[in-house]
PDB file of C-alpha atoms in Angstrom:
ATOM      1  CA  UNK A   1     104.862  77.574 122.195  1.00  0.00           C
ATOM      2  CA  UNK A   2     101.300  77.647 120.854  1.00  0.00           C
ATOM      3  CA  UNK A   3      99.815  78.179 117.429  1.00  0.00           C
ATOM      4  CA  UNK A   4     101.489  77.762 113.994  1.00  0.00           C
ATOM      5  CA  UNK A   5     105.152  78.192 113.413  1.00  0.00           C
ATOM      6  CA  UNK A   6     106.958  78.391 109.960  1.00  0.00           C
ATOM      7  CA  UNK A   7     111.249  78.471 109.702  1.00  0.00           C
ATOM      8  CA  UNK A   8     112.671  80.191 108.270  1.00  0.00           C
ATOM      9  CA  UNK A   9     110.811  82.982 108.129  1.00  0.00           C
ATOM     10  CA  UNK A  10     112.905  84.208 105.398  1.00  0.00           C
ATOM     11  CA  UNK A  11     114.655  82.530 102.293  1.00  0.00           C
ATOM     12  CA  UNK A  12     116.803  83.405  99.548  1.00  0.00           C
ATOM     13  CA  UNK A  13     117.674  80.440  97.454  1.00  0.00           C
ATOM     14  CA  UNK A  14     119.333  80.399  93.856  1.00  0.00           C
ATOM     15  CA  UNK A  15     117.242  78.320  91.371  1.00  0.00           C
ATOM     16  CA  UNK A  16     119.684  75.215  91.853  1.00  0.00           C
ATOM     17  CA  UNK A  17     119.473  75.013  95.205  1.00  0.00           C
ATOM     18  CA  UNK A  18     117.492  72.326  97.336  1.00  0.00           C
ATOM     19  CA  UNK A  19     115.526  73.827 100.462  1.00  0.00           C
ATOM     20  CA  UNK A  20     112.956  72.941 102.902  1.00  0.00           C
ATOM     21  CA  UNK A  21     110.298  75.327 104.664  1.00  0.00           C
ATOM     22  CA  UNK A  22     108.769  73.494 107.779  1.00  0.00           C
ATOM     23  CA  UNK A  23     105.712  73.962 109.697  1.00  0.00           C
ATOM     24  CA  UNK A  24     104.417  73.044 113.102  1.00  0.00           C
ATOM     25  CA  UNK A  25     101.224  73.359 115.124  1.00  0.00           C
ATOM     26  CA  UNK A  26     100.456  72.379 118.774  1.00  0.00           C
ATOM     27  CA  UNK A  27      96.700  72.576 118.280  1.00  0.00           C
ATOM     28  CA  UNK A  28      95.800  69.436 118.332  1.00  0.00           C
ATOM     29  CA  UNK A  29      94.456  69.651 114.626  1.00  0.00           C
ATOM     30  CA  UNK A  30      94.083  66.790 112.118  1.00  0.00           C
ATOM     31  CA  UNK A  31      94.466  69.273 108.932  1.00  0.00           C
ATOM     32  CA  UNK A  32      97.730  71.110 107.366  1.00  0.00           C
ATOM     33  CA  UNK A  33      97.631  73.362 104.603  1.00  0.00           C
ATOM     34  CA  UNK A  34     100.259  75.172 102.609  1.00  0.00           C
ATOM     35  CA  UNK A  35      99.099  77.917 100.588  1.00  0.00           C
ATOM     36  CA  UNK A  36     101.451  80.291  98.235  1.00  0.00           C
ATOM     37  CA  UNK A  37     100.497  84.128  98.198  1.00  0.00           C
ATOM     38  CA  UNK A  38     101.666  86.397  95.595  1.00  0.00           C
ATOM     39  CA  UNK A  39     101.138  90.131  95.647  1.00  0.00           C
ATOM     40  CA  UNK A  40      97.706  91.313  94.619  1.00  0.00           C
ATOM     41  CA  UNK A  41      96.839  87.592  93.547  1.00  0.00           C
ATOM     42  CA  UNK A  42      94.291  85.387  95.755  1.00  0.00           C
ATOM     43  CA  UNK A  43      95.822  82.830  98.182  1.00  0.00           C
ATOM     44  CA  UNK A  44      96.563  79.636  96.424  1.00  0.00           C
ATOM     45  CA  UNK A  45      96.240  76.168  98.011  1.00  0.00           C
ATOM     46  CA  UNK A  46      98.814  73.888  97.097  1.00  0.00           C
ATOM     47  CA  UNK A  47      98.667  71.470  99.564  1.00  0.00           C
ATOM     48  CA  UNK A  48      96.101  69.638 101.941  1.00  0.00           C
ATOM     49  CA  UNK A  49      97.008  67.137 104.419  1.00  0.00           C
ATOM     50  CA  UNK A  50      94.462  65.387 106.419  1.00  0.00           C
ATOM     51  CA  UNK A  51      95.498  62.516 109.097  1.00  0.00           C
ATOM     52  CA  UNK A  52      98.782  62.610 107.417  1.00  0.00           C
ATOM     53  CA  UNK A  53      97.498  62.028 104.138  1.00  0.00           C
ATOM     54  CA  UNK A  54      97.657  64.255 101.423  1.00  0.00           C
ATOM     55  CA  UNK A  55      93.965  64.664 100.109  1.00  0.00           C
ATOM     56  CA  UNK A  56      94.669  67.760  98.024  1.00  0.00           C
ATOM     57  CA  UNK A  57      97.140  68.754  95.040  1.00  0.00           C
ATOM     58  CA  UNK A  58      96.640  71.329  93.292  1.00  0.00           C
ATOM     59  CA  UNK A  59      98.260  71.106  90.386  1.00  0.00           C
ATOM     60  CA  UNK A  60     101.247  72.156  91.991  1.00  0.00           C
ATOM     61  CA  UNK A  61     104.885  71.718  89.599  1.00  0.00           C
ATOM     62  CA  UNK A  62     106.869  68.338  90.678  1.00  0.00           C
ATOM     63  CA  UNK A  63     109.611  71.301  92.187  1.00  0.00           C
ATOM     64  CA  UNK A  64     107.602  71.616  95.380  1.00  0.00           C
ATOM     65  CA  UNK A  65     107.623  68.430  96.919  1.00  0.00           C
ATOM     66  CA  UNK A  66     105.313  68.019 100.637  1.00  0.00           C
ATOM     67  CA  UNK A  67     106.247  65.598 103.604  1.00  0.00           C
ATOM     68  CA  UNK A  68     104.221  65.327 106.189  1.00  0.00           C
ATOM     69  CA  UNK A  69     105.401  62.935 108.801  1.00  0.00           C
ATOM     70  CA  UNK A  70     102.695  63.391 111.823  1.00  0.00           C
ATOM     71  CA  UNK A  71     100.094  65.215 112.353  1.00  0.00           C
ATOM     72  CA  UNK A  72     101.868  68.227 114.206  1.00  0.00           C
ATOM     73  CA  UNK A  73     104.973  68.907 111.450  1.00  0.00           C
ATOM     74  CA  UNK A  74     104.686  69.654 107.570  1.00  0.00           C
ATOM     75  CA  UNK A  75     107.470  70.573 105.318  1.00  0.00           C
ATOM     76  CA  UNK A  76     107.633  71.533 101.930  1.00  0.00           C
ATOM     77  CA  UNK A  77     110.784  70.783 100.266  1.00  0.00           C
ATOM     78  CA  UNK A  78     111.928  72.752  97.643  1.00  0.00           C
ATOM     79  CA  UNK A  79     113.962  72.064  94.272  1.00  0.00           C
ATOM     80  CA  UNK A  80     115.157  73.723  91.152  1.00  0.00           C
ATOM     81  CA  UNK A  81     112.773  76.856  91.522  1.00  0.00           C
ATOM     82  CA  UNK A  82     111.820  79.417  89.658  1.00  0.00           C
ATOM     83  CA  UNK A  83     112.071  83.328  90.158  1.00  0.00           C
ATOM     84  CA  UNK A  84     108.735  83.374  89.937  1.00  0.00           C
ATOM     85  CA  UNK A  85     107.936  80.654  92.483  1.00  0.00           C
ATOM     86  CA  UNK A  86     108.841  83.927  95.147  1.00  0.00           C
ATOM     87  CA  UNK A  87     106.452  84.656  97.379  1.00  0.00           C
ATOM     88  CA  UNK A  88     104.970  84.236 100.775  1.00  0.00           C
ATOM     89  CA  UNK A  89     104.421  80.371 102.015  1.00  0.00           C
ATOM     90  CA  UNK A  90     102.039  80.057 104.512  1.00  0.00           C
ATOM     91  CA  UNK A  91     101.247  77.143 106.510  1.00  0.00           C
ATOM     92  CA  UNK A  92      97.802  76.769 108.026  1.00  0.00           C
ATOM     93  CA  UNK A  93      95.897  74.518 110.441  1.00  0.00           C
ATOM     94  CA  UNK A  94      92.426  72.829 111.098  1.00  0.00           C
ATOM     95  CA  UNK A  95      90.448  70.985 113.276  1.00  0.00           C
ATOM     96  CA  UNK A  96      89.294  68.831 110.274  1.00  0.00           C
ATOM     97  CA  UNK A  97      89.741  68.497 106.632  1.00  0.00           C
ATOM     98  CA  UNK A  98      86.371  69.485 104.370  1.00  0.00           C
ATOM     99  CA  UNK A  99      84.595  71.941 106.924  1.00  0.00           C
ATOM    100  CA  UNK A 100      83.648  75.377 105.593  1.00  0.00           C
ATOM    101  CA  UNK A 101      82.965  76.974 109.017  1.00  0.00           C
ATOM    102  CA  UNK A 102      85.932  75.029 110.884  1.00  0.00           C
ATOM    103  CA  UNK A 103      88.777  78.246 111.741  1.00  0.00           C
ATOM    104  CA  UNK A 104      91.942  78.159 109.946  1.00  0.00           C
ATOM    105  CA  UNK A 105      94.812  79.224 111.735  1.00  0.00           C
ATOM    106  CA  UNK A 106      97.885  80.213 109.804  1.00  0.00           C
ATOM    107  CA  UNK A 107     101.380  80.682 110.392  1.00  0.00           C
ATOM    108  CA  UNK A 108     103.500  84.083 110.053  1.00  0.00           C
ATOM    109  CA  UNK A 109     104.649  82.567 106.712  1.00  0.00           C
ATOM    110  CA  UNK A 110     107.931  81.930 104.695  1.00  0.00           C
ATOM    111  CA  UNK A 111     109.230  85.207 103.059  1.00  0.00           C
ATOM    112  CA  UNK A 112     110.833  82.927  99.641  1.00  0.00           C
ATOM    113  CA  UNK A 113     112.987  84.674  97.186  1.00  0.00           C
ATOM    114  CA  UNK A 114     113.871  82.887  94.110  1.00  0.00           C
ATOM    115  CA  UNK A 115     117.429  84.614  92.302  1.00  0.00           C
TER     116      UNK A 115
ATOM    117  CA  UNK B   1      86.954  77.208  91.033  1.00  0.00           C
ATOM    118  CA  UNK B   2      84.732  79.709  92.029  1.00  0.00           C
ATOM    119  CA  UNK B   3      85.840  83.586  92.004  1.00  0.00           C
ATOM    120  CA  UNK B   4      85.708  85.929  94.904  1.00  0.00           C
ATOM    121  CA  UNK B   5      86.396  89.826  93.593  1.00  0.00           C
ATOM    122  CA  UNK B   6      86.780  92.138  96.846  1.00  0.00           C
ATOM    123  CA  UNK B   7      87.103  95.810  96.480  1.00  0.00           C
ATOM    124  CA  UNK B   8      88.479  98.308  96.400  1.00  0.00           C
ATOM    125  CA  UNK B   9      91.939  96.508  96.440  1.00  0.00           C
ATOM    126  CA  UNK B  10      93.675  99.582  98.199  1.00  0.00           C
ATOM    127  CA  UNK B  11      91.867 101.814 100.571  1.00  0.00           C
ATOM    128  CA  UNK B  12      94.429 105.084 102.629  1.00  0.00           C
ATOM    129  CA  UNK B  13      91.827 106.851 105.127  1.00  0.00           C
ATOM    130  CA  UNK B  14      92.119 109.290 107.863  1.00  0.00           C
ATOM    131  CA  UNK B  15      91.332 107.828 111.353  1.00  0.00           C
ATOM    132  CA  UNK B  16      87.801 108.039 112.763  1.00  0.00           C
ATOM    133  CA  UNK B  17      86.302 107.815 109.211  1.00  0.00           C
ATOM    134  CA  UNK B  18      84.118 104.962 108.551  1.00  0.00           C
ATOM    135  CA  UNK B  19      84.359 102.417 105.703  1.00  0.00           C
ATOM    136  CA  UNK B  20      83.078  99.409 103.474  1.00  0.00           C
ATOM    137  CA  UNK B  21      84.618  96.668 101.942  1.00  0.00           C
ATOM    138  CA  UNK B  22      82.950  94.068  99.657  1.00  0.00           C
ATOM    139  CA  UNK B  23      83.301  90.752  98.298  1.00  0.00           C
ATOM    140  CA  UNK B  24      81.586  89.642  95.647  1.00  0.00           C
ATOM    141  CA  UNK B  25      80.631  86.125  93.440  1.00  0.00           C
ATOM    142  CA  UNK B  26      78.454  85.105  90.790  1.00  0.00           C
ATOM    143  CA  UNK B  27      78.409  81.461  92.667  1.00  0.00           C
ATOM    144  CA  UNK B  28      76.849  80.867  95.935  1.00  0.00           C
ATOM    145  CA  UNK B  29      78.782  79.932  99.265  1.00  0.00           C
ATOM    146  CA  UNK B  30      77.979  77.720 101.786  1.00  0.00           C
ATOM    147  CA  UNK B  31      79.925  79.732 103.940  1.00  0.00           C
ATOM    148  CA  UNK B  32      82.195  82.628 104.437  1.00  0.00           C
ATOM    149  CA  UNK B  33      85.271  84.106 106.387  1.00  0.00           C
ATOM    150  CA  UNK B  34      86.689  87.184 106.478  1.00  0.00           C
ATOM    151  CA  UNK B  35      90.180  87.423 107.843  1.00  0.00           C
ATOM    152  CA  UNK B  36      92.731  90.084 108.393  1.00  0.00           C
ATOM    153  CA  UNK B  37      96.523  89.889 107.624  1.00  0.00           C
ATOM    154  CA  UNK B  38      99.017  92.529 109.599  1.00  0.00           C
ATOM    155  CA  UNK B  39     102.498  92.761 107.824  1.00  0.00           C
ATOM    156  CA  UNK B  40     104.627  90.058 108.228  1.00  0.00           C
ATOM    157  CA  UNK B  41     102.109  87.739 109.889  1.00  0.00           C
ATOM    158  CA  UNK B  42      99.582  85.579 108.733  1.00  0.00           C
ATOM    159  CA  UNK B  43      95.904  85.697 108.285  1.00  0.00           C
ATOM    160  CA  UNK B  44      93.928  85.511 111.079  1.00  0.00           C
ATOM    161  CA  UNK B  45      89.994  84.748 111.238  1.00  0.00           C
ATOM    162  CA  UNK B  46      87.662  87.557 111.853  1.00  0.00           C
ATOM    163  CA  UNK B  47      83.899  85.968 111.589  1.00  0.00           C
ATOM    164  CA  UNK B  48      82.478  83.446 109.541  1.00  0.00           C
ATOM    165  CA  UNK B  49      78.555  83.703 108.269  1.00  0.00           C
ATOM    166  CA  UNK B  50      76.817  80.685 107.329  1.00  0.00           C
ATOM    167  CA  UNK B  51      73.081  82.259 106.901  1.00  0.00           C
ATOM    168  CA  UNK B  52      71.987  84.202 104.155  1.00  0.00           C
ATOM    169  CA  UNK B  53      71.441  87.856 105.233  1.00  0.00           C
ATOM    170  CA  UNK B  54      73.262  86.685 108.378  1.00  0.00           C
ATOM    171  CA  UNK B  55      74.760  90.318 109.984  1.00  0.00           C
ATOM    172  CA  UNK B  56      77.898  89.709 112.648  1.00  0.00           C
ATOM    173  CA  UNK B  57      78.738  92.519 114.827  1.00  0.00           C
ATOM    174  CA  UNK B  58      82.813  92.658 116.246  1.00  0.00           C
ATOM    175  CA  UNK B  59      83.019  95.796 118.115  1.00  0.00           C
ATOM    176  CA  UNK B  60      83.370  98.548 115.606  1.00  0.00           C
ATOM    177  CA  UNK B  61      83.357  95.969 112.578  1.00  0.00           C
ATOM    178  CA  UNK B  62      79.985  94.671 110.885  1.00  0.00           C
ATOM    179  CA  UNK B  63      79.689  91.942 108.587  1.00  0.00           C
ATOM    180  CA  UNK B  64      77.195  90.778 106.189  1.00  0.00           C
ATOM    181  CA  UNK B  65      76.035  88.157 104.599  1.00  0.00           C
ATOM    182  CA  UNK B  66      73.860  88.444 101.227  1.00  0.00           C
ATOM    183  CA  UNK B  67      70.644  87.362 101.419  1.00  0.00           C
ATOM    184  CA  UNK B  68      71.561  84.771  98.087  1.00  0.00           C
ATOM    185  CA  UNK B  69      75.107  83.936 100.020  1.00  0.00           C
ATOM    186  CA  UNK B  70      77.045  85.282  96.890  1.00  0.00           C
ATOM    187  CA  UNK B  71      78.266  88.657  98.078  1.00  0.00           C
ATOM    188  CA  UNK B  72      79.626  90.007 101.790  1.00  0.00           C
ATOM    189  CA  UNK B  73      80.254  92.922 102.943  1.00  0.00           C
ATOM    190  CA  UNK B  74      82.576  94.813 106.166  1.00  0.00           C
ATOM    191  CA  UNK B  75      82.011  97.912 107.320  1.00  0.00           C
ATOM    192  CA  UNK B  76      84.348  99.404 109.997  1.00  0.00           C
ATOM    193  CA  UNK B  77      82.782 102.614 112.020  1.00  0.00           C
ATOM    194  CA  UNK B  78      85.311 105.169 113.380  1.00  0.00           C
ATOM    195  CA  UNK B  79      88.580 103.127 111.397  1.00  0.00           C
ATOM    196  CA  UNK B  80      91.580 103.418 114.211  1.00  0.00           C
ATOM    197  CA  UNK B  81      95.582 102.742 113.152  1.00  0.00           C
ATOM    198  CA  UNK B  82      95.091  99.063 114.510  1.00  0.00           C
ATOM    199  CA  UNK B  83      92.971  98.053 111.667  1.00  0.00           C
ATOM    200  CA  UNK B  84      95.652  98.220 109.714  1.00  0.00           C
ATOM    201  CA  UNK B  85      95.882  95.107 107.410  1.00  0.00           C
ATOM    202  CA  UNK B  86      95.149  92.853 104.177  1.00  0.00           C
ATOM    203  CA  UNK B  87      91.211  92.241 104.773  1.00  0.00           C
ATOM    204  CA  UNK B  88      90.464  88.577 103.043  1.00  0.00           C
ATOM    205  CA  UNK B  89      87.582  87.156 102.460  1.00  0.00           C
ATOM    206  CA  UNK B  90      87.236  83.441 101.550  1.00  0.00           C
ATOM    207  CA  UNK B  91      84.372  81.050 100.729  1.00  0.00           C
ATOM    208  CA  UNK B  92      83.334  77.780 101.313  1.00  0.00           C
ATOM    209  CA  UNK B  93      83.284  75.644  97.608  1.00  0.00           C
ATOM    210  CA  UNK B  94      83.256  71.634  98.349  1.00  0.00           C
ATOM    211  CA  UNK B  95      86.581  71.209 101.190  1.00  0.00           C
ATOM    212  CA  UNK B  96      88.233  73.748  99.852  1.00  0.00           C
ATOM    213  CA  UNK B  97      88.180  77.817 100.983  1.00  0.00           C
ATOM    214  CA  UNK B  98      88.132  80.490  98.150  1.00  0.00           C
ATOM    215  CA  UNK B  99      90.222  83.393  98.872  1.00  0.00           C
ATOM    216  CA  UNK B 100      89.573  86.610  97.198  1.00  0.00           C
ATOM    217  CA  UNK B 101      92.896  89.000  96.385  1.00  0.00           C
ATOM    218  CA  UNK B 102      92.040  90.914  99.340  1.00  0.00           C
ATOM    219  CA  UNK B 103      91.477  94.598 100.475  1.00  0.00           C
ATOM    220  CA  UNK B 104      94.885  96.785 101.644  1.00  0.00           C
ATOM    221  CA  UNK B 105      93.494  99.315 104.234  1.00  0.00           C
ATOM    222  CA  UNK B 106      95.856 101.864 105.517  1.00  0.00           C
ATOM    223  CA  UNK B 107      93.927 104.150 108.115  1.00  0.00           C
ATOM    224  CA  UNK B 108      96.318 107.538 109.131  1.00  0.00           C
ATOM    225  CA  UNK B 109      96.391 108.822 112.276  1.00  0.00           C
TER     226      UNK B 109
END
């Protein structure tokens, strides 16, 4: 399988649960994003992994928790959430960290409800 | 952060009509994307423009770069069913892309 993958594509957790959303590409690329979009709201970068080293929080709560073993996986694991933390989680990919004109390719995205 | 306003946010046209969505910023961009999201996928990449006044042609789609790299524009001649979609645009501040909120565009056959 090429491109990005996300599982599950849908989630429906209850605010005490623990979950994980995980990611894979088979591009070859050295960057992993996850970004959180929220209806009518611009997408949000959480995360940014570069080599397998985070080089980007964004001020994300201590409740969303990234792992990013090698350079083709990335999971975000999830804890003691919010209602509204629901939204759609996507994943993306790149070549290389820090280039404006390098493509990013996303995933179809986590469908996350919060109850 | 830097802001990217796109509009309209919600656009429901007839097919064959012909169309214009903008982005806009008070800041200046290095670069920018446009992508397009279909339901229940993610976004992908449409074009990126690097040049002030820069103009990209993608079949029936045109996109446009201002001449001061703070505003971009996509027009879409003759709008079929297929472009269907969340139309993003997203520029280039530091390492980091800036997404606007996006454009809905519902074209009915």
């Amino acid at each position: 399988e090429t491109g990005v993958t996300q599982t599950p594509r849908h989630l429906v957790m209850g605010m005490t649960n623990k979950k994980s959303l995980k990611c894979e590409q088979h591009l070859g690329h050295n960057a992993m994003y996850w970004y959180k979009q929220s209806a009518k709201k611009p997408l949000e970068l959480m995360f940014v992994y570069s080599l397998e080293e985070r080089v980007e929080n964004n001020s994300v709560p201590s409740r969303f928790s990234p792992e990013c073993p090698n350079s083709s996986h990335l999971f975000l694991h999830l804890h003691t959430l919010q209602p509204e933390d629901s939204a759609l989680y996507l994943c993306a990919s790149s070549l290389r960290w820090g280039s404006g004109t390098d493509t990013q390719y996303f995933g179809p995205g986590t469908r996350l409800t919060v109850l | 952060t830097q802001l990217l306003e796109q509009s309209p946010q919600f656009l429901s046209i007839q097919e064959g009509e012909n169309l214009t969505v903008y982005c806009n910023s008070s800041s200046v961009f290095s670069s920018l994307q446009w992508y397009r999201q279909e339901p229940g996928e993610g976004p992908v990449l449409l074009v990126t423009v690097v040049t002030g006044g820069e103009v990209k042609k993608l079949k029936r789609l045109t996109f446009q770069f201002g001449d001061a790299r703070k505003d971009s524009s996509l027009h879409i001649t003759a709008a079929q069913p297929g472009d269907t979609g969340l139309y993003l645009c997203a520029g280039a501040e530091g390492n980091k892309l800036v997404f606007g909120a996006g454009t809905i565009l519902r074209v009915k056959s």
